[in-house]
Amino acid sequence: MTILDKKLETAKTVLILGHVRPDGDCIGSCLGLYNYLETVYPQIKAQVCLEEPAGKFAYLKGFDQISTLFPQDTSYDLCLCLDCSDESRLGEGIRGLKLAEDSICIDHHITNTKYCRENVVLPEASSTCEVLFGLLDEEKITKETAECLYTGIVHDTGVFRYSCTSSKTMEIAGKLMDKGINFTEIIDGSFFRKTYVQNQILGRALLESITFLHGKCIFSVVRLKDMDFYGVTSKDLDGIIDQLRITEGVHCAIFMYEIEPQIFKVSLRSNTELNVAKIAGFFGGGGHVKAAGCTMSGTIYDVINNLSGHIEQQMIQLEGQKKEKEDDTCTTE
Ligand code: AMP
Ligand code: MN
Ligand code: MN
């Protein structure tokens, strides 16, 4: 019996929370768990609370049951925090966690602060959906639950491309496919399909991108006024960082968008040993070694200057380590 089952045996009311600006893994894991509870623990009253989720995930069962209003004074028996590395990333959900009798965090961020009573954190897992799969009874996963979990895995692995994808990830994806899900539509519909304006803003961000540190870094920014001009929100900016990352010769990609005047949500991606979780962590954010994020304030110039200082420092360190290794092999040979 897993720790999750043990706690669910006695809980009557369950609150499911994720992180601010929920992504595919966050929404997929929250709804995957919600649907699982509905079939396996029908006596439990469960509620998913998240910030406004993107409409492209509306095909997931339970999507219309997500509440964007967070509990203010209701005390749930058990609070489950998914895909969220620290308390501050729960946003308004923090109150629900504090009021709950008991809590479990299910996550895969290396920067997780283990802020719940029980914490199931597997940094080697591709996604929270992968961690969650390991806690569920495979036989009891319905097609609808499988759709949620598959969606999360697809989003956090960039459709099985990122280095977080393991043979275990593929095995789990295969088992979810065996539940009869329409995987091609999930991948096209929720990951690749773009509206006309989403393509326009992607094009604009690529056109205005700049490279620095001898082409090893690429950077682009979308300002509030650009978002207003195209009539887009932050949810329309998915995929821009992915395209920047695959630019030939690039070691590190940076994409940021303005959330308030001179306050930027920053995304960092690495193609090398460069640890972007460390850089994001320095600026109060977090994430994974090769994909991390943080919020920074100041002018665009300030932000980029601060980030590039840290990137360059790590690059010099890595170069030094590489050289030391080479020298070692030379002397031992
Ligand atoms: P993003 O660039 O927003 O796609 O995020 C990349 C990874 O870093 C995801 O796993 C996020 O959960 C994590 N992340 C992004 N922003 C933050 C932040 N401010 N604090 C902690 N983790 C973050
Ligand atoms: Mn996430
Ligand atoms: Mn995740």
Short mmCIF file of C-alpha atoms and ligand atoms in Angstrom, two decimals:
data_model
loop_
_atom_site.label_atom_id
_atom_site.label_comp_id
_atom_site.label_asym_id
_atom_site.label_seq_id
_atom_site.Cartn_x
_atom_site.Cartn_y
_atom_site.Cartn_z
CA MET A 1 0.00 0.00 0.00
CA THR A 2 1.45 3.38 -0.98
CA ILE A 3 1.54 6.39 1.33
CA LEU A 4 -1.16 7.93 -0.87
CA ASP A 5 -3.52 4.96 -0.43
CA LYS A 6 -2.86 4.92 3.30
CA LYS A 7 -3.95 8.54 3.66
CA LEU A 8 -6.88 8.19 1.24
CA GLU A 9 -8.32 5.28 3.24
CA THR A 10 -9.30 7.65 6.04
CA ALA A 11 -9.80 11.01 4.31
CA LYS A 12 -13.33 12.23 3.64
CA THR A 13 -12.47 15.51 1.97
CA VAL A 14 -9.47 16.11 -0.30
CA LEU A 15 -8.12 19.34 -1.75
CA ILE A 16 -5.91 19.06 -4.87
CA LEU A 17 -3.57 21.97 -5.60
CA GLY A 18 -0.91 22.70 -8.23
CA HIS A 19 1.43 25.58 -9.04
CA VAL A 20 0.69 29.11 -10.24
CA ARG A 21 0.21 29.48 -14.00
CA PRO A 22 -0.50 25.73 -14.29
CA ASP A 23 1.09 23.86 -17.21
CA GLY A 24 0.22 20.52 -18.82
CA ASP A 25 1.92 18.42 -16.15
CA CYS A 26 0.26 20.37 -13.36
CA ILE A 27 -3.25 20.20 -14.85
CA GLY A 28 -2.75 16.59 -16.03
CA SER A 29 -1.58 15.36 -12.63
CA CYS A 30 -4.28 17.24 -10.68
CA LEU A 31 -7.09 15.96 -12.93
CA GLY A 32 -5.52 12.50 -13.22
CA LEU A 33 -5.65 12.19 -9.45
CA TYR A 34 -9.14 13.72 -9.30
CA ASN A 35 -10.49 11.16 -11.80
CA TYR A 36 -8.71 8.32 -10.01
CA LEU A 37 -10.30 9.32 -6.71
CA GLU A 38 -13.70 9.46 -8.35
CA THR A 39 -13.44 5.85 -9.54
CA VAL A 40 -11.41 4.25 -6.73
CA TYR A 41 -12.51 6.31 -3.70
CA PRO A 42 -16.05 7.46 -4.62
CA GLN A 43 -16.81 8.23 -0.95
CA ILE A 44 -14.22 11.05 -0.95
CA LYS A 45 -15.32 14.60 -1.73
CA ALA A 46 -12.47 16.01 -3.83
CA GLN A 47 -11.90 19.53 -5.16
CA VAL A 48 -9.24 20.72 -7.61
CA CYS A 49 -8.28 24.40 -7.23
CA LEU A 50 -6.00 25.99 -9.82
CA GLU A 51 -5.42 29.34 -11.46
CA GLU A 52 -7.29 29.68 -14.79
CA PRO A 53 -6.15 26.69 -16.91
CA ALA A 54 -5.60 27.06 -20.68
CA GLY A 55 -8.66 26.09 -22.75
CA LYS A 56 -6.62 23.65 -24.85
CA PHE A 57 -6.83 21.22 -21.91
CA ALA A 58 -10.64 21.23 -21.89
CA TYR A 59 -10.73 17.67 -23.31
CA LEU A 60 -9.53 16.34 -19.94
CA LYS A 61 -12.30 14.88 -17.79
CA GLY A 62 -12.97 17.08 -14.77
CA PHE A 63 -11.64 20.22 -16.47
CA ASP A 64 -14.99 21.97 -15.93
CA GLN A 65 -14.90 21.01 -12.24
CA ILE A 66 -11.68 22.96 -11.58
CA SER A 67 -12.32 25.86 -9.25
CA THR A 68 -10.33 29.07 -9.70
CA LEU A 69 -11.58 30.20 -6.28
CA PHE A 70 -9.35 28.94 -3.49
CA PRO A 71 -10.59 27.88 -0.05
CA GLN A 72 -10.43 30.67 2.53
CA ASP A 73 -11.72 28.94 5.65
CA THR A 74 -12.58 25.36 4.71
CA SER A 75 -10.40 22.75 6.36
CA TYR A 76 -9.92 19.65 4.19
CA ASP A 77 -8.83 16.32 5.69
CA LEU A 78 -6.04 15.98 3.17
CA CYS A 79 -4.33 18.47 0.86
CA LEU A 80 -2.43 17.04 -2.12
CA CYS A 81 0.08 19.42 -3.73
CA LEU A 82 1.12 18.37 -7.21
CA ASP A 83 3.98 19.55 -9.45
CA CYS A 84 4.72 22.39 -7.06
CA SER A 85 8.26 22.81 -5.74
CA ASP A 86 7.64 25.22 -2.87
CA GLU A 87 4.88 26.86 -0.88
CA SER A 88 5.13 30.21 -2.62
CA ARG A 89 4.38 28.53 -5.97
CA LEU A 90 0.99 27.42 -4.60
CA GLY A 91 -0.15 31.03 -5.01
CA GLU A 92 -3.53 31.53 -3.33
CA GLY A 93 -3.68 27.78 -2.62
CA ILE A 94 -1.33 28.19 0.35
CA ARG A 95 -4.27 28.91 2.68
CA GLY A 96 -5.90 25.60 1.81
CA LEU A 97 -2.67 23.76 2.64
CA LYS A 98 -2.25 25.57 5.95
CA LEU A 99 -5.84 24.79 6.99
CA ALA A 100 -5.69 21.11 5.97
CA GLU A 101 -5.33 18.37 8.60
CA ASP A 102 -2.76 16.45 6.59
CA SER A 103 -0.79 16.90 3.37
CA ILE A 104 1.23 15.10 0.71
CA CYS A 105 3.41 16.71 -1.93
CA ILE A 106 3.87 14.72 -5.15
CA ASP A 107 6.53 16.28 -7.36
CA HIS A 108 9.67 15.90 -9.47
CA HIS A 109 11.48 19.24 -9.02
CA ILE A 110 15.07 19.00 -7.83
CA THR A 111 14.49 22.28 -5.99
CA ASN A 112 11.51 20.92 -3.98
CA THR A 113 11.56 22.17 -0.39
CA LYS A 114 9.52 19.24 1.09
CA TYR A 115 6.93 21.56 2.57
CA CYS A 116 4.16 18.99 3.15
CA ARG A 117 3.85 16.41 5.93
CA GLU A 118 4.67 13.63 3.45
CA ASN A 119 6.72 14.38 0.35
CA VAL A 120 7.04 12.04 -2.61
CA VAL A 121 9.64 13.85 -4.70
CA LEU A 122 11.49 12.03 -7.48
CA PRO A 123 13.81 14.45 -9.33
CA GLU A 124 14.77 11.75 -11.84
CA ALA A 125 11.14 11.40 -12.99
CA SER A 126 10.15 13.15 -16.23
CA SER A 127 7.01 14.64 -14.74
CA THR A 128 4.70 14.67 -11.76
CA CYS A 129 2.36 12.49 -13.82
CA GLU A 130 5.12 9.86 -13.93
CA VAL A 131 5.56 10.05 -10.12
CA LEU A 132 1.79 9.86 -9.65
CA PHE A 133 1.52 6.82 -11.94
CA GLY A 134 3.87 4.99 -9.56
CA LEU A 135 1.52 5.69 -6.65
CA LEU A 136 -1.64 4.44 -8.38
CA ASP A 137 -2.99 0.96 -8.94
CA GLU A 138 -2.39 0.41 -12.67
CA GLU A 139 -5.44 -1.79 -13.06
CA LYS A 140 -7.70 0.94 -11.71
CA ILE A 141 -6.52 3.65 -14.12
CA THR A 142 -9.40 4.43 -16.49
CA LYS A 143 -9.07 5.80 -20.02
CA GLU A 144 -9.97 9.28 -18.69
CA THR A 145 -7.29 9.14 -15.98
CA ALA A 146 -4.80 7.85 -18.57
CA GLU A 147 -5.57 10.83 -20.83
CA CYS A 148 -4.65 13.19 -18.00
CA LEU A 149 -1.41 11.41 -17.09
CA TYR A 150 -0.35 11.04 -20.73
CA THR A 151 -0.97 14.77 -21.29
CA GLY A 152 1.30 15.68 -18.37
CA ILE A 153 4.10 13.39 -19.56
CA VAL A 154 3.85 14.71 -23.12
CA HIS A 155 4.08 18.32 -21.93
CA ASP A 156 6.98 17.93 -19.49
CA THR A 157 9.03 15.83 -21.92
CA GLY A 158 8.27 18.06 -24.93
CA VAL A 159 6.72 14.97 -26.57
CA PHE A 160 9.43 12.59 -25.33
CA ARG A 161 12.32 14.77 -26.58
CA TYR A 162 13.87 16.23 -23.43
CA SER A 163 16.61 14.45 -21.50
CA CYS A 164 14.22 13.87 -18.58
CA THR A 165 12.60 11.16 -20.75
CA SER A 166 13.73 7.70 -19.61
CA SER A 167 12.89 4.17 -20.72
CA LYS A 168 10.59 4.08 -17.67
CA THR A 169 8.77 7.16 -19.01
CA MET A 170 8.25 5.38 -22.32
CA GLU A 171 7.05 2.21 -20.55
CA ILE A 172 4.48 4.21 -18.59
CA ALA A 173 3.40 6.07 -21.76
CA GLY A 174 2.94 2.68 -23.42
CA LYS A 175 0.78 1.43 -20.57
CA LEU A 176 -1.33 4.59 -20.80
CA MET A 177 -1.68 4.11 -24.57
CA ASP A 178 -2.99 0.60 -23.86
CA LYS A 179 -5.93 2.22 -22.05
CA GLY A 180 -7.22 3.28 -25.48
CA ILE A 181 -6.43 6.99 -25.41
CA ASN A 182 -6.28 9.07 -28.61
CA PHE A 183 -2.61 9.92 -28.23
CA THR A 184 -2.15 11.59 -31.61
CA GLU A 185 -4.93 14.06 -30.87
CA ILE A 186 -3.58 14.72 -27.36
CA ILE A 187 -0.13 15.53 -28.79
CA ASP A 188 -1.37 17.64 -31.71
CA GLY A 189 -4.23 19.33 -29.90
CA SER A 190 -2.61 20.23 -26.62
CA PHE A 191 1.05 20.54 -27.57
CA PHE A 192 1.62 21.50 -31.21
CA ARG A 193 -1.56 23.20 -32.41
CA LYS A 194 -1.38 27.00 -32.41
CA THR A 195 -3.89 29.71 -33.07
CA TYR A 196 -3.02 32.33 -35.68
CA VAL A 197 -2.02 34.92 -33.06
CA GLN A 198 0.06 32.36 -31.17
CA ASN A 199 2.02 31.78 -34.38
CA GLN A 200 2.33 35.52 -34.89
CA ILE A 201 3.78 36.18 -31.44
CA LEU A 202 6.12 33.17 -31.81
CA GLY A 203 7.35 34.61 -35.11
CA ARG A 204 7.82 38.01 -33.57
CA ALA A 205 9.76 36.62 -30.58
CA LEU A 206 12.08 34.66 -32.90
CA LEU A 207 12.57 37.63 -35.21
CA GLU A 208 13.55 39.87 -32.32
CA SER A 209 15.73 37.32 -30.50
CA ILE A 210 19.37 38.14 -29.91
CA THR A 211 22.37 35.91 -29.35
CA PHE A 212 25.25 36.70 -26.98
CA LEU A 213 28.26 35.03 -25.32
CA HIS A 214 29.55 34.13 -28.81
CA GLY A 215 26.26 32.62 -29.94
CA LYS A 216 26.09 30.27 -26.96
CA CYS A 217 23.10 32.11 -25.47
CA ILE A 218 19.91 33.22 -27.09
CA PHE A 219 17.38 35.58 -25.59
CA SER A 220 13.97 36.98 -26.44
CA VAL A 221 11.36 38.98 -24.59
CA VAL A 222 7.66 39.75 -25.03
CA ARG A 223 6.55 42.98 -23.41
CA LEU A 224 3.09 43.82 -22.10
CA LYS A 225 2.56 46.20 -24.99
CA ASP A 226 3.35 43.41 -27.48
CA MET A 227 0.83 41.13 -25.78
CA ASP A 228 -1.76 43.91 -25.95
CA PHE A 229 -0.98 44.52 -29.62
CA TYR A 230 -1.54 40.87 -30.61
CA GLY A 231 -4.30 40.36 -28.07
CA VAL A 232 -2.54 37.44 -26.39
CA THR A 233 -2.00 36.35 -22.78
CA SER A 234 0.87 34.42 -21.18
CA LYS A 235 -0.90 31.15 -22.07
CA ASP A 236 -0.28 31.96 -25.76
CA LEU A 237 3.50 32.02 -25.30
CA ASP A 238 4.01 28.25 -24.85
CA GLY A 239 6.60 26.82 -27.20
CA ILE A 240 8.63 30.00 -27.75
CA ILE A 241 11.38 28.85 -25.36
CA ASP A 242 11.44 25.43 -27.08
CA GLN A 243 12.11 26.99 -30.47
CA LEU A 244 14.83 29.25 -29.04
CA ARG A 245 16.46 26.25 -27.34
CA ILE A 246 16.91 24.26 -30.54
CA THR A 247 18.85 27.03 -32.28
CA GLU A 248 22.12 25.57 -33.55
CA GLY A 249 25.11 26.25 -31.32
CA VAL A 250 23.02 27.47 -28.39
CA HIS A 251 23.95 26.21 -24.93
CA CYS A 252 21.43 28.27 -23.00
CA ALA A 253 18.11 29.83 -24.03
CA ILE A 254 16.29 32.57 -22.16
CA PHE A 255 12.75 33.68 -22.78
CA MET A 256 10.88 36.17 -20.67
CA TYR A 257 7.58 37.97 -20.72
CA GLU A 258 6.40 40.93 -18.73
CA ILE A 259 3.80 40.09 -16.08
CA GLU A 260 3.66 43.64 -14.69
CA PRO A 261 5.61 46.71 -15.79
CA GLN A 262 9.28 45.79 -15.35
CA ILE A 263 8.49 42.44 -13.71
CA PHE A 264 9.38 39.45 -15.87
CA LYS A 265 8.60 35.75 -15.78
CA VAL A 266 11.86 34.17 -16.94
CA SER A 267 12.26 30.72 -18.54
CA LEU A 268 15.70 29.15 -18.81
CA ARG A 269 16.74 26.08 -20.81
CA SER A 270 20.10 24.34 -21.07
CA ASN A 271 21.46 22.06 -23.79
CA THR A 272 24.67 21.27 -21.94
CA GLU A 273 25.96 20.61 -18.41
CA LEU A 274 24.98 24.16 -17.54
CA ASN A 275 22.68 23.95 -14.51
CA VAL A 276 19.85 26.45 -14.98
CA ALA A 277 18.04 25.35 -11.79
CA LYS A 278 21.01 26.80 -9.91
CA ILE A 279 20.73 30.12 -11.75
CA ALA A 280 16.94 30.31 -11.32
CA GLY A 281 17.42 29.35 -7.65
CA PHE A 282 19.77 32.26 -7.12
CA PHE A 283 17.00 34.61 -8.27
CA GLY A 284 14.37 33.01 -6.04
CA GLY A 285 13.01 30.54 -8.60
CA GLY A 286 13.72 26.90 -9.27
CA GLY A 287 12.96 23.95 -11.50
CA HIS A 288 15.15 21.30 -13.10
CA VAL A 289 18.80 21.17 -14.16
CA LYS A 290 17.92 21.75 -17.83
CA ALA A 291 14.63 23.66 -17.49
CA ALA A 292 14.00 26.24 -14.82
CA GLY A 293 12.29 29.54 -14.20
CA CYS A 294 12.11 32.56 -11.94
CA THR A 295 10.55 36.00 -11.68
CA MET A 296 12.87 39.02 -11.99
CA SER A 297 12.38 42.75 -11.86
CA GLY A 298 14.13 45.73 -13.40
CA THR A 299 14.73 46.83 -16.94
CA ILE A 300 15.19 44.15 -19.60
CA TYR A 301 18.82 45.21 -19.75
CA ASP A 302 19.27 44.66 -15.96
CA VAL A 303 17.64 41.25 -16.05
CA ILE A 304 19.69 40.01 -18.98
CA ASN A 305 22.89 41.41 -17.51
CA ASN A 306 22.26 39.64 -14.20
CA LEU A 307 21.47 36.35 -15.88
CA SER A 308 24.37 36.47 -18.32
CA GLY A 309 26.80 37.09 -15.46
CA HIS A 310 25.72 33.82 -13.82
CA ILE A 311 25.67 31.91 -17.09
CA GLU A 312 29.14 33.07 -18.06
CA GLN A 313 30.51 32.22 -14.61
CA GLN A 314 29.15 28.66 -14.85
CA MET A 315 30.44 28.30 -18.40
CA ILE A 316 33.95 29.29 -17.29
CA GLN A 317 33.73 26.82 -14.38
CA LEU A 318 32.57 24.02 -16.67
CA GLU A 319 35.35 24.80 -19.16
CA GLY A 320 37.87 24.62 -16.31
CA GLN A 321 36.52 21.26 -15.13
CA LYS A 322 36.61 19.91 -18.68
CA LYS A 323 40.20 21.03 -19.09
CA GLU A 324 41.20 19.48 -15.75
CA LYS A 325 39.66 16.17 -16.84
CA GLU A 326 41.51 16.31 -20.17
CA ASP A 327 44.80 17.05 -18.40
CA ASP A 328 44.15 14.12 -16.01
CA THR A 329 43.61 11.68 -18.86
CA CYS A 330 46.77 12.98 -20.58
CA THR A 331 48.95 12.33 -17.49
CA THR A 332 47.49 8.88 -16.74
CA GLU A 333 47.86 7.66 -20.29
P1 AMP B 1 8.93 27.29 -17.30
O1 AMP B 1 10.10 27.96 -17.86
O2 AMP B 1 7.94 28.21 -16.66
O3 AMP B 1 8.31 26.32 -18.27
O4 AMP B 1 9.46 26.42 -16.09
C1 AMP B 1 10.45 25.45 -16.22
C2 AMP B 1 10.50 24.63 -14.96
O5 AMP B 1 10.91 25.43 -13.87
C3 AMP B 1 9.14 24.05 -14.56
O6 AMP B 1 9.35 22.77 -14.04
C4 AMP B 1 8.64 24.99 -13.50
O7 AMP B 1 7.82 24.33 -12.59
C5 AMP B 1 9.91 25.51 -12.86
N1 AMP B 1 9.74 26.92 -12.49
C6 AMP B 1 9.40 27.94 -13.29
N2 AMP B 1 9.33 29.11 -12.62
C7 AMP B 1 9.64 28.82 -11.33
C8 AMP B 1 9.72 29.60 -10.11
N3 AMP B 1 9.48 30.90 -10.09
N4 AMP B 1 10.04 28.93 -8.98
C9 AMP B 1 10.28 27.60 -8.98
N5 AMP B 1 10.22 26.84 -10.08
C10 AMP B 1 9.90 27.41 -11.24
MN MN B 2 4.76 22.33 -14.02
MN MN B 3 6.26 19.04 -13.94
#
